[in-house]
Short mmCIF file of C-alpha atoms and ligand atoms in Angstrom, two decimals:
data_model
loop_
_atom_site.label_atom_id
_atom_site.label_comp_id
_atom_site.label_asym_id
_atom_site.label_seq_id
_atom_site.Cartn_x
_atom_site.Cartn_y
_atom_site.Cartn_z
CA UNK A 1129 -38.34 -5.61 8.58
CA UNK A 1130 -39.31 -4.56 4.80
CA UNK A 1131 -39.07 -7.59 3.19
CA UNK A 1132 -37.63 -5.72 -0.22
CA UNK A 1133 -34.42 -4.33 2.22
CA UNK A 1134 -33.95 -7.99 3.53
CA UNK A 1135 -33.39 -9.49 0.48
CA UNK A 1136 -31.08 -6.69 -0.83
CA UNK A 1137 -29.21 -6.68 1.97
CA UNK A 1138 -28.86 -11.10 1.20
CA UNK A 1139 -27.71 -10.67 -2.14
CA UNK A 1140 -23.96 -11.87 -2.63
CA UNK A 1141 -21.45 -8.59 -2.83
CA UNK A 1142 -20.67 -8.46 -6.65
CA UNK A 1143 -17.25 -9.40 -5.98
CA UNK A 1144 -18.56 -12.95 -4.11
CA UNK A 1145 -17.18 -14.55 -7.14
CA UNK A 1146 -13.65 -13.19 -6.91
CA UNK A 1147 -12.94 -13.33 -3.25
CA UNK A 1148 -14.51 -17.22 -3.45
CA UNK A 1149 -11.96 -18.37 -6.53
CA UNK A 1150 -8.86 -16.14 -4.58
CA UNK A 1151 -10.31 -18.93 -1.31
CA UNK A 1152 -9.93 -21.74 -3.62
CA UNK A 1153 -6.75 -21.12 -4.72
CA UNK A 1154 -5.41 -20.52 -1.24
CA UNK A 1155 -7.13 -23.85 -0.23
CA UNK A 1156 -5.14 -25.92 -2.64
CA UNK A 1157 -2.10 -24.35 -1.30
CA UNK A 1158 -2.72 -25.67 1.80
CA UNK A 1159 -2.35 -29.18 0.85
CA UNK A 1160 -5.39 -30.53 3.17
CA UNK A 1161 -3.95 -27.83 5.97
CA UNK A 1162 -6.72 -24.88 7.83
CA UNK A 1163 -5.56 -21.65 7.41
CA UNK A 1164 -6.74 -19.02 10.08
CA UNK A 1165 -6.87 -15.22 9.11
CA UNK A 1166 -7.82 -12.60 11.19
CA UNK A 1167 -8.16 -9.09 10.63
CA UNK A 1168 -6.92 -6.36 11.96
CA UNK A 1169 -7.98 -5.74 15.53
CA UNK A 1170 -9.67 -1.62 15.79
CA UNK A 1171 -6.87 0.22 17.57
CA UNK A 1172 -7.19 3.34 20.54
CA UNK A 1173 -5.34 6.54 19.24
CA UNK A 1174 -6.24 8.12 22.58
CA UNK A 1175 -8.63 7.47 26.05
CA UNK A 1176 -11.36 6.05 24.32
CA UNK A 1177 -11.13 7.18 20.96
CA UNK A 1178 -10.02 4.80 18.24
CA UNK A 1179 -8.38 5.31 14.80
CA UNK A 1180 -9.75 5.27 11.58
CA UNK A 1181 -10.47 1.57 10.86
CA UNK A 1182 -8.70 -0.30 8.24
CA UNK A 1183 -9.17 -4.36 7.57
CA UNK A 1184 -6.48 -6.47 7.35
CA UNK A 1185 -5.02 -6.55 3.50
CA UNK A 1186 -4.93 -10.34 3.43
CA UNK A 1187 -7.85 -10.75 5.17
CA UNK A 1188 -9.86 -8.56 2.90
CA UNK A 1189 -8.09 -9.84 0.04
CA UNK A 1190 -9.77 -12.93 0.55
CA UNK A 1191 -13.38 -12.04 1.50
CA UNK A 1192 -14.15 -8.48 1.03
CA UNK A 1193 -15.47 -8.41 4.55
CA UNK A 1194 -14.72 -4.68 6.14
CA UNK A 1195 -16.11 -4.97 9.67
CA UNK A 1196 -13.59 -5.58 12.85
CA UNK A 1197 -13.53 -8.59 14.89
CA UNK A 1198 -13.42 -11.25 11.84
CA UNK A 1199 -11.50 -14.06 11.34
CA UNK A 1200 -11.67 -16.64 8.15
CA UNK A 1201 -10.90 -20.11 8.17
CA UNK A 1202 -10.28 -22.32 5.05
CA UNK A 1203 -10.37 -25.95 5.61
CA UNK A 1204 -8.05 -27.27 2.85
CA UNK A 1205 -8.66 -30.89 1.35
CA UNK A 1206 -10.82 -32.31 -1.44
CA UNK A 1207 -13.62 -30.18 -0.56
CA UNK A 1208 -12.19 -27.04 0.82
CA UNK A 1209 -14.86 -25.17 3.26
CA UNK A 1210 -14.54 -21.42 4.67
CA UNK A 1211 -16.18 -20.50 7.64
CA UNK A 1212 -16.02 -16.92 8.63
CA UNK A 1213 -16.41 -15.40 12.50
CA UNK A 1214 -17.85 -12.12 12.64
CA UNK A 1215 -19.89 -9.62 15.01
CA UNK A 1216 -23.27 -10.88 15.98
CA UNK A 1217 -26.36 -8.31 14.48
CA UNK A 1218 -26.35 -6.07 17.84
CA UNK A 1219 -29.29 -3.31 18.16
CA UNK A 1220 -28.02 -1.88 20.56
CA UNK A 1221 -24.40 -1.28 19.16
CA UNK A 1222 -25.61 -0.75 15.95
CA UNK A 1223 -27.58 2.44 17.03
CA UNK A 1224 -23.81 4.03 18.06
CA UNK A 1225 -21.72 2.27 15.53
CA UNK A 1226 -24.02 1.66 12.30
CA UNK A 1227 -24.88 -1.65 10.28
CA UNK A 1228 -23.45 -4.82 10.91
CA UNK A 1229 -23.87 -8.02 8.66
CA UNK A 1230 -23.97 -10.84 11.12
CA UNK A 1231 -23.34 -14.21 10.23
CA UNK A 1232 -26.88 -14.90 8.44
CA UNK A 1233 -26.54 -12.58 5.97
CA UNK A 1234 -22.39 -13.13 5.54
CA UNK A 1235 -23.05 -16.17 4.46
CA UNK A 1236 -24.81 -15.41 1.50
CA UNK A 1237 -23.39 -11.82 0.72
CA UNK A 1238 -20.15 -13.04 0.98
CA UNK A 1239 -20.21 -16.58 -0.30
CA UNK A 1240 -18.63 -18.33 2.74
CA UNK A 1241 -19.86 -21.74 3.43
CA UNK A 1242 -20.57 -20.97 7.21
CA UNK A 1243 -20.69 -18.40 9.23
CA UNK A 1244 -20.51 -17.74 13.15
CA UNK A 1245 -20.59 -15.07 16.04
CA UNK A 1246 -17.65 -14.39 16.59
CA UNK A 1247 -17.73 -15.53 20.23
CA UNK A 1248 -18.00 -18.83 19.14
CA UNK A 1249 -14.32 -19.24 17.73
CA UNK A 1250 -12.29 -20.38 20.77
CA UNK A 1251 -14.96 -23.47 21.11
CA UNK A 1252 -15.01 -23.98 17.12
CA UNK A 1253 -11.15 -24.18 16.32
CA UNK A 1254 -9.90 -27.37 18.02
CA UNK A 1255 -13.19 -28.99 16.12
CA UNK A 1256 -11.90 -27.36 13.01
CA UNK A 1257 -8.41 -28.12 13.89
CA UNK A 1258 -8.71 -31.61 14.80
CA UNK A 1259 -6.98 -34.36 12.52
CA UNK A 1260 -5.67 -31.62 10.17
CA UNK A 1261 -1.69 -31.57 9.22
CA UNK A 1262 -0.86 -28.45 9.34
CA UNK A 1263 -1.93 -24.75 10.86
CA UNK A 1264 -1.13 -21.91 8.63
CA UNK A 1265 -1.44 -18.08 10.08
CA UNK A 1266 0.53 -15.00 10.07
CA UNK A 1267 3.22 -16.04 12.81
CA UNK A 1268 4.45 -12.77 14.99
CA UNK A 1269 2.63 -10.40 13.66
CA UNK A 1270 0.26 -10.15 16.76
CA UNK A 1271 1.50 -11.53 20.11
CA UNK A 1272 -2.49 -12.26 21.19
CA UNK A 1273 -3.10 -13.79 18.22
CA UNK A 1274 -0.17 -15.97 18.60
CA UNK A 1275 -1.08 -16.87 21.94
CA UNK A 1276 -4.45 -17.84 21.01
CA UNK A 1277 -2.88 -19.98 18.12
CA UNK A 1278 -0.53 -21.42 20.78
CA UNK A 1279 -3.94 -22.30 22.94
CA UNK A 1280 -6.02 -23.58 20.38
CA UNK A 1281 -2.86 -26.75 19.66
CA UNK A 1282 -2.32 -27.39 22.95
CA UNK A 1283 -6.37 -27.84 23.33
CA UNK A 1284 -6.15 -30.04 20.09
CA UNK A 1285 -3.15 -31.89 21.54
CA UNK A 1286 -4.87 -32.62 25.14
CA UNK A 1287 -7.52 -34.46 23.10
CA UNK A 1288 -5.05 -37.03 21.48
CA UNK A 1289 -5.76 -39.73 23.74
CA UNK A 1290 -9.30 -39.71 22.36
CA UNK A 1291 -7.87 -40.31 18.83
CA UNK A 1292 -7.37 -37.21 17.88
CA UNK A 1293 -4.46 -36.15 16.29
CA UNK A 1294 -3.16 -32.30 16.18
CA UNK A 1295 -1.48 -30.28 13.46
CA UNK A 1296 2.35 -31.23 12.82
CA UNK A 1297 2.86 -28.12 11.52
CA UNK A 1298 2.31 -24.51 12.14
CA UNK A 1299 3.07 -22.44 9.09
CA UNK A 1300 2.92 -18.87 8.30
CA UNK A 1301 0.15 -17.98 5.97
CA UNK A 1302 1.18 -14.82 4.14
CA UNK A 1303 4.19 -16.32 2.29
CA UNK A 1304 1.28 -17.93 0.15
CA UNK A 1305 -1.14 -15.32 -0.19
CA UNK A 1306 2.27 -12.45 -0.31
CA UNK A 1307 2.51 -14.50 -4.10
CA UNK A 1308 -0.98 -14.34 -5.21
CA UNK A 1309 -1.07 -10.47 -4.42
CA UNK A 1310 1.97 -9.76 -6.34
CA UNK A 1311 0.16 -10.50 -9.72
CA UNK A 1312 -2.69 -8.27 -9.90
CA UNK A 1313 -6.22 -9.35 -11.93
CA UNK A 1314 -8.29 -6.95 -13.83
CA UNK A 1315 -10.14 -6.12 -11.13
CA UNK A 1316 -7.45 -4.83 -9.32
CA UNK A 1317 -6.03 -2.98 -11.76
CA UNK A 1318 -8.94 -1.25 -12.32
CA UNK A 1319 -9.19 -0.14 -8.66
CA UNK A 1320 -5.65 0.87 -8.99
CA UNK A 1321 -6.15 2.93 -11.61
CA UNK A 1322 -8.44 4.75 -10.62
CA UNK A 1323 -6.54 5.32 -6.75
CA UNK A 1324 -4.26 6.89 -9.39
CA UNK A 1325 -6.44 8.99 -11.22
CA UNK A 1326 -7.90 10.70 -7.64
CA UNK A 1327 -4.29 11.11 -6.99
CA UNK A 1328 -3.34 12.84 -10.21
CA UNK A 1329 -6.23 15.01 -9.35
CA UNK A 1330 -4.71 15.85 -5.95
CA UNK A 1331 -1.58 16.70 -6.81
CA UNK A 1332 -2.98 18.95 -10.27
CA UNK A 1333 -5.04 20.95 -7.41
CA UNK A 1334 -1.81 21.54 -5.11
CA UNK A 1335 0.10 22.37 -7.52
CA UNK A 1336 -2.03 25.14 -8.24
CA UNK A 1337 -2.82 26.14 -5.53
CA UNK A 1338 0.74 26.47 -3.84
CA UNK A 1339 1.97 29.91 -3.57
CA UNK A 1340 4.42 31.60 -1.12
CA UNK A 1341 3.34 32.58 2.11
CA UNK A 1342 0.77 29.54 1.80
CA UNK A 1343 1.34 26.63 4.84
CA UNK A 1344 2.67 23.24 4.30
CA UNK A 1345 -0.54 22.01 5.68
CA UNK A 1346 -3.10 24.19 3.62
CA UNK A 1347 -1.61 22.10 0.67
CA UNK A 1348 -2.24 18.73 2.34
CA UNK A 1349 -5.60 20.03 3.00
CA UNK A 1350 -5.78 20.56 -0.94
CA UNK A 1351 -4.35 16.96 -1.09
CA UNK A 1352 -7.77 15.60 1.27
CA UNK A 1353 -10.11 17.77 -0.42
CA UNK A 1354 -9.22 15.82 -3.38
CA UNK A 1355 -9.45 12.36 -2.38
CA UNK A 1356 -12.70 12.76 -0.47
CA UNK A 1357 -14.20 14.44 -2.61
CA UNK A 1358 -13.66 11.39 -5.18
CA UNK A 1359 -14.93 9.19 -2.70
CA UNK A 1360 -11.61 8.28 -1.22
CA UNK A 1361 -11.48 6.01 1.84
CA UNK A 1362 -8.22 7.36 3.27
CA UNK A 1363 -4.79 8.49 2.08
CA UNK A 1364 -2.86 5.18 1.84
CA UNK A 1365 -0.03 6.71 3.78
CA UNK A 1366 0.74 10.39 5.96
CA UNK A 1367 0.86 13.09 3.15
CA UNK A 1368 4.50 14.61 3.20
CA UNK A 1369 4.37 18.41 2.11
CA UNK A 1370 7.85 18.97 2.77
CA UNK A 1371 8.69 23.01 1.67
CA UNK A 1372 12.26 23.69 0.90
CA UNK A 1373 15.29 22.12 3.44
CA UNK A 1374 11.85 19.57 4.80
CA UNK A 1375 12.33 17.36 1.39
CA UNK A 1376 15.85 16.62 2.85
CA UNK A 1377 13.52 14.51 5.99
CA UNK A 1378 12.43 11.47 3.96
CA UNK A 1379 9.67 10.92 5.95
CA UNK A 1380 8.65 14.41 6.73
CA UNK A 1381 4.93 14.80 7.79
CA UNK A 1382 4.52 17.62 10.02
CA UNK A 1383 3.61 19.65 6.93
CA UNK A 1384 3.42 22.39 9.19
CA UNK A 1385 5.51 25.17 7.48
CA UNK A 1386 5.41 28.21 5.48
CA UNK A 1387 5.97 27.99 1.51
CA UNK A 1388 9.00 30.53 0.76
CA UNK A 1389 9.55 31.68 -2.69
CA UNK A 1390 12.64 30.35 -4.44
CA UNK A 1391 11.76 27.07 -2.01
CA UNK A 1392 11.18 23.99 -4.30
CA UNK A 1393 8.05 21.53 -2.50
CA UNK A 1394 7.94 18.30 -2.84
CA UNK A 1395 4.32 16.00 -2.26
CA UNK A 1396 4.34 12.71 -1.60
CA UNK A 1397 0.90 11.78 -1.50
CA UNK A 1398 -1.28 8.87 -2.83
CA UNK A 1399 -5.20 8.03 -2.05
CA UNK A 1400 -6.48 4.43 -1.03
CA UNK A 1401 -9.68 3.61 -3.19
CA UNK A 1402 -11.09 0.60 -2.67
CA UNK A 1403 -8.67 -0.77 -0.36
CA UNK A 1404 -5.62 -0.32 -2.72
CA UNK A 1405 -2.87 2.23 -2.50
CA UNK A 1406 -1.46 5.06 -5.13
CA UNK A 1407 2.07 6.75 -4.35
CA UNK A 1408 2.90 9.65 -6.24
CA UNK A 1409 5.66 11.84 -6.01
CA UNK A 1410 6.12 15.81 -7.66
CA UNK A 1411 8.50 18.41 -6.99
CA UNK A 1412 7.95 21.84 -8.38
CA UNK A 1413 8.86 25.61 -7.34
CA UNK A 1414 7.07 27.17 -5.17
CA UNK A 1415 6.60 30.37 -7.32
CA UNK A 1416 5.98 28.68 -10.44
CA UNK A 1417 8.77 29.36 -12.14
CA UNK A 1418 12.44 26.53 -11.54
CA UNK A 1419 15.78 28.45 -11.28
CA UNK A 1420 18.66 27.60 -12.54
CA UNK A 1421 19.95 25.52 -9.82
CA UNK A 1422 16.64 23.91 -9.12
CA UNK A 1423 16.44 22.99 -13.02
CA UNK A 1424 19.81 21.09 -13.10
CA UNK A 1425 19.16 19.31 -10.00
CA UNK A 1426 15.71 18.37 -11.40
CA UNK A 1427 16.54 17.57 -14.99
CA UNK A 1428 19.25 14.95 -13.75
CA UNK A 1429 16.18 13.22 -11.62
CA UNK A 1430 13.28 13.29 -14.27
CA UNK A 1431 16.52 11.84 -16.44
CA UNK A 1432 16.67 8.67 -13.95
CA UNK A 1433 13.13 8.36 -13.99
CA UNK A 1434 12.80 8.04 -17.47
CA UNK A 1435 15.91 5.43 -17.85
CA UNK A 1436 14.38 3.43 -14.90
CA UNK A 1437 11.24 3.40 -16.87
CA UNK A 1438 12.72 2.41 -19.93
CA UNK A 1439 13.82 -0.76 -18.46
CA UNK A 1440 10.69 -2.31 -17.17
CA UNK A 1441 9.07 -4.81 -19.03
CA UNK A 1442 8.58 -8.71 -18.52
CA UNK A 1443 11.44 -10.36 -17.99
CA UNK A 1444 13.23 -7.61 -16.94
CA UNK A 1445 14.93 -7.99 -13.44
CA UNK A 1446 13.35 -6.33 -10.98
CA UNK A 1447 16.92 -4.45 -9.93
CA UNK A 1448 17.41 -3.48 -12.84
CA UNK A 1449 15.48 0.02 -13.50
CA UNK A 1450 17.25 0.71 -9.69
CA UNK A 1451 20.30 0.58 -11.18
CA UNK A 1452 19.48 2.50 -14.51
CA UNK A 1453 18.54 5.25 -12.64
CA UNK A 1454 21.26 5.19 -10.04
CA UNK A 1455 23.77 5.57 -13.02
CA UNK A 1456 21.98 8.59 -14.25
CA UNK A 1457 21.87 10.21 -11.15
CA UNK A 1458 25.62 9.76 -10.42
CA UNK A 1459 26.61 10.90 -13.55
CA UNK A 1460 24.41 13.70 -12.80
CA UNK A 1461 26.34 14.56 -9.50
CA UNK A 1462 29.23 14.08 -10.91
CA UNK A 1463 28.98 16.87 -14.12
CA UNK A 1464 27.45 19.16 -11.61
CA UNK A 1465 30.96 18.57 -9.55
CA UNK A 1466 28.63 17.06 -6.50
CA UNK A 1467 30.84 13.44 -6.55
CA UNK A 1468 34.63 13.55 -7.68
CA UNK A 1469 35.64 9.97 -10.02
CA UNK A 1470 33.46 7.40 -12.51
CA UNK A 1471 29.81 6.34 -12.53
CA UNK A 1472 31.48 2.73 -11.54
CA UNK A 1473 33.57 4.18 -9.12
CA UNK A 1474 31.19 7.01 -6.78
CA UNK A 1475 28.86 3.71 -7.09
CA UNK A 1476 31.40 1.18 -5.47
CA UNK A 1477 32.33 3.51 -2.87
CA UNK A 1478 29.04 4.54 -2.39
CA UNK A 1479 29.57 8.50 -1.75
CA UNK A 1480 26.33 8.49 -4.03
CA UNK A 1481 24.53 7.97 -0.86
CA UNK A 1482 25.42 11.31 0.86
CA UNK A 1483 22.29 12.28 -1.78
CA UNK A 1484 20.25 8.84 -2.55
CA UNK A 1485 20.03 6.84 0.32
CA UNK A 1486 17.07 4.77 -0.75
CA UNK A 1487 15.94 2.08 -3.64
CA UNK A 1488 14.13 3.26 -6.59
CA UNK A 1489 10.90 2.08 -5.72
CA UNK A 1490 8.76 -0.93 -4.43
CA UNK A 1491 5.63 -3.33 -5.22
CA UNK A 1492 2.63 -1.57 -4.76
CA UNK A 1493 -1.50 -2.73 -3.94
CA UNK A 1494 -3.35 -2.97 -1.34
CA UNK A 1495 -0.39 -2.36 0.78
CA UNK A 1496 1.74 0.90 -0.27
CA UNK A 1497 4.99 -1.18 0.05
CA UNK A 1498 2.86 -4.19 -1.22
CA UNK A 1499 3.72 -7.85 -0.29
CA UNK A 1500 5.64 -10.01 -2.64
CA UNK A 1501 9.59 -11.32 -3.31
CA UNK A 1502 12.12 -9.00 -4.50
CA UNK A 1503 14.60 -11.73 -5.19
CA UNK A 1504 14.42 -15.62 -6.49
CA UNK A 1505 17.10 -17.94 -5.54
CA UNK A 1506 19.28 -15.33 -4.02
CA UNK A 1507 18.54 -13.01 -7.51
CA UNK A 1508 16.63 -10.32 -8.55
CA UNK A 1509 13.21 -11.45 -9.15
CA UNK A 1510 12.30 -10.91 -13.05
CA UNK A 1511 8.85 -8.75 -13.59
CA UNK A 1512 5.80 -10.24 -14.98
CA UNK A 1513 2.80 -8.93 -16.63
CA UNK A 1514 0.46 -7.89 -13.76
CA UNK A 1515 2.69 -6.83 -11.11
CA UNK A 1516 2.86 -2.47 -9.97
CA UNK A 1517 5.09 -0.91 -8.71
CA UNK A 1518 6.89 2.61 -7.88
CA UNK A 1519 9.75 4.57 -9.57
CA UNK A 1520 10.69 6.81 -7.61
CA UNK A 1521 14.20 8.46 -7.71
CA UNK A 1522 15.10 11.50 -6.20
CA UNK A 1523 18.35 13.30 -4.93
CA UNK A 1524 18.28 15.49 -1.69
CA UNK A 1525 21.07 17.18 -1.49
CA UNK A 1526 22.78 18.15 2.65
CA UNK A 1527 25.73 20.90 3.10
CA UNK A 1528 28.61 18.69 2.68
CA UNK A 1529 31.92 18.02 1.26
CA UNK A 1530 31.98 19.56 -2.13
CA UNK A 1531 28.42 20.69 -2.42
CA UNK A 1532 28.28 24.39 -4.33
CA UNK A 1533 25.80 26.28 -1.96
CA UNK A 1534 23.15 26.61 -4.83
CA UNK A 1535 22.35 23.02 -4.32
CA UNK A 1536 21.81 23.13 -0.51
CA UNK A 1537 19.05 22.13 1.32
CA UNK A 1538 17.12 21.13 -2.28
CA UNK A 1539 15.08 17.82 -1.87
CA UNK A 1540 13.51 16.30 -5.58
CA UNK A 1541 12.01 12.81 -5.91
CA UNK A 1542 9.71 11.82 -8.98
CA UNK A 1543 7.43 9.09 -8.54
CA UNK A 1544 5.38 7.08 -10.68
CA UNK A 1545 3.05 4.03 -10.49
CA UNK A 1546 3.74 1.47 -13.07
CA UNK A 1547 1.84 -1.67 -13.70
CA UNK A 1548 3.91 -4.20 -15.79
CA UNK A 1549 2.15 -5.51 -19.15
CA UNK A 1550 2.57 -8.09 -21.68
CA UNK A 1551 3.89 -5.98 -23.94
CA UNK A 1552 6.18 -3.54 -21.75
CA UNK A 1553 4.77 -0.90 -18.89
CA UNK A 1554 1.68 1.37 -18.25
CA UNK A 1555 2.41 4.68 -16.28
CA UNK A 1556 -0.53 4.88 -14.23
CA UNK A 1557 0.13 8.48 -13.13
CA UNK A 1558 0.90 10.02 -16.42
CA UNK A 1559 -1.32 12.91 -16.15
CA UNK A 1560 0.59 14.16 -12.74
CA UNK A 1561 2.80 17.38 -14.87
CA UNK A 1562 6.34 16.35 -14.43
CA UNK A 1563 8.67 18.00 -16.82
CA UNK A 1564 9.74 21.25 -16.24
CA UNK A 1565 7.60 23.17 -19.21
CA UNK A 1566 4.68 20.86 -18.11
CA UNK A 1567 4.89 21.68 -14.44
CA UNK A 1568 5.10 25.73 -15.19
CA UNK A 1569 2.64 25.50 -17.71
CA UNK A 1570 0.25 24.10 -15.28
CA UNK A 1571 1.28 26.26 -12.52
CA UNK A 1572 0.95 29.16 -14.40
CA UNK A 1573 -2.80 28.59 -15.55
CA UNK A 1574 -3.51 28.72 -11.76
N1 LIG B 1809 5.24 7.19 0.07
C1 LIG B 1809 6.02 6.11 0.46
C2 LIG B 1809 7.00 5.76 -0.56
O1 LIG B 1809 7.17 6.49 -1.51
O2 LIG B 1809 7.62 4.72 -0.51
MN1 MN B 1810 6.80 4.91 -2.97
MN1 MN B 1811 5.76 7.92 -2.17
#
């Protein structure tokens, strides 16, 4: 082999550093406890054809290791140690499948201190697991894996009579590493930002290019020609493109219908870049122009958004910008004669929820409904510099009691991505058009 590729190939991924302080931290967690992550096993979509593979988010999180069939231990204690399992170099595979890293070079690319063939883990753990306290894993979130867990104590345990003692304790994992992905570092946040950016540039192109008597899907295809084109590893979720009474299906990805005029469409569509997710929602006429139904609904949403906005900044509960924009939106339904009675009372008796049936938005990362706490101590958990998340309000409006026709069938939700700051909130996906002069505007330069 060219000895110039070799030793490119050995030098440590630029993000060694990162991954080997985020290993450190976990380590001290564990209190003199091994931790055992795997990641996510490839999976068959059909006969012998597999889906799209995507790493395990904790797993990555903590080496920056993409390739199936991995699994990291940390050895906890005074000297914390992390061995990583991973696919033996293969020539033969490789020729089919492309590159692997094999151990050799893992262990300097990606800082661990060891690294094996993966073959060699069911004869490694009870060694590694021998005379520690405590196991911690993900518990139930893979039957095999559990299994295996299951097999590597009871090995452990058989050897007790040789003075060995096994773990006391088996405990899950991600409740650990959950908290350290909640607070974003720089480095995320730049990845984030720019998942948002491809995905402001995705939804700029559909909007433009929708047009009645266009398909649901030739949109989402507008959507994908976006983020690959921007080097985009995947959307982070199924692309809804739900056309007219389809925004009313909250999870609506069949995208498979024709655009009417007079329809509104909502997108629901965010890019993964890097391994971390964007989530943006826009709703906007189909022929460019709102009507006068359409704009009523939709000012009373874009209203929430901006009250739920206006509440987030450090210290702030996370509930709280939930319940700002839940008050705007019922006194929204209740001017346009939607909801009979008070804010307070259509929110006690919850008739709101004929029209918003879910929460204002979520933690986002490398996970589009990213890991982390909502609540403290049985309360709302209060925001911190760091953290991202969603606002995302919307209204979709059934035939029902009460509801003038001109509303029916109409499905709006706005949503943002929102990273917390010292000093108040960024909106990530600003440049997405959103009011109603912005959104024509922009549809009309098409
Ligand atoms: N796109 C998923 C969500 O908005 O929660
Ligand atoms: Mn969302
Ligand atoms: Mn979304």
């Amino acid at each position: 082999m060219n000895r110039a590729v070799t030793e490119k190939k050995l030098r440590p991924d630029p993000s060694c550093a990162t991954y080997q302080a985020r290993r450190r931290r976990l380590a001290r967690a564990l209190q003199g406890g091994v931790a055992v992550i795997p990641t996510a096993p490839e999976r068959l979509r059909n006969a012998d054809t597999h889906y799209l593979y995507r790493w395990d988010s904790h797993f990555h999180y903590l080496t920056g290791f993409h390739e199936p069939e991995a699994v990291l231990v940390l050895v906890g204690g005074r000297t914390p140690r992390s061995v990583l399992f991973c696919r033996p170099r293969d020539a033969q595979s490789e020729i089919w499948d492309g590159h692997r890293v094999g151990p050799r070079a893992a262990r300097t690319r990606y800082g661990v201190d060891e690294a094996h063939p993966i073959a060699q883990l069911e004869a490694r753990m009870p060694g590694l697991l021998a005379n520690c306290p405590a196991l911690h894993t993900p518990i139930g979130l893979d039957e095999a894996w559990d299994k295996r867990v299951t097999g590597w104590l009871n090995t452990v345990r058989k050897q007790v009579r040789s003075g060995v003692t096994a773990p006391a304790a088996l405990c899950e994992v991600r409740h650990a590493l959950d908290e350290m992905r909640l607070i974003k570092d720089a480095g995320e946040l730049k990845l984030m930002k720019q998942a948002a950016a491809i995905s402001v540039l995705a939804h700029r192109r559909a909007m433009q290019f929708t047009q009645p008597g266009r398909y649901e899907f030739e949109v989402e295809a507008e959507l994908l020609h976006e983020f690959r084109r921007h080097g985009s590893e995947a959307p982070a979720y199924p692309s809804i493109v739900a056309g007219g009474p389809n925004a009313c299906v909250l999870h609506y990805v069949k995208n498979g219908a024709l655009l009417k005029a007079g329809d509104l469409l909502l997108i629901d569509a965010g890019c993964e870049w890097q391994g971390y997710a964007s989530d943006i929602s826009r709703t906007f006429p189909v022929n460019g122009t709102f009507s006068g139904a359409q704009r009523a609904l939709y000012e009373i949403v874009l209203a929430a958004q901006m009250a739920a906005l206006r509440t987030i900044k450090p210290g702030a509960p996370f509930a709280a910008y939930h319940q700002a924009a839940l008050e705007v939106l019922v006194r929204g339904l209740i001017d346009l004669k939607i909801c009979r009675g008070t804010v307070a009372g259509v929110i006690e008796s919850g008739d709101y929820r004929r029209f918003y049936m879910h929460r204002t938005g979520h933690w986002l990362g490398r996970d589009v409904h990213d890991v982390g706490e909502y609540t403290r101590d049985g309360r709302s958990r209060r925001l911190q510099a760091g953290m991202v998340l969603t606002v995302e309000p919307g209204l979709y409006v059934r035939p029902g009691t009460r509801v003038p026709k001109a509303f029916h069938h109409m499905g709006i939700r706005i949503e943002d991505d929102v990273v917390v700051t010292a000093s108040g909130h960024t909106v990530l996906t600003a440049e997405a058009p959103k009011t109603i002069e912005a959104i024509e505007a922009w549809m009309d330069k098409a």
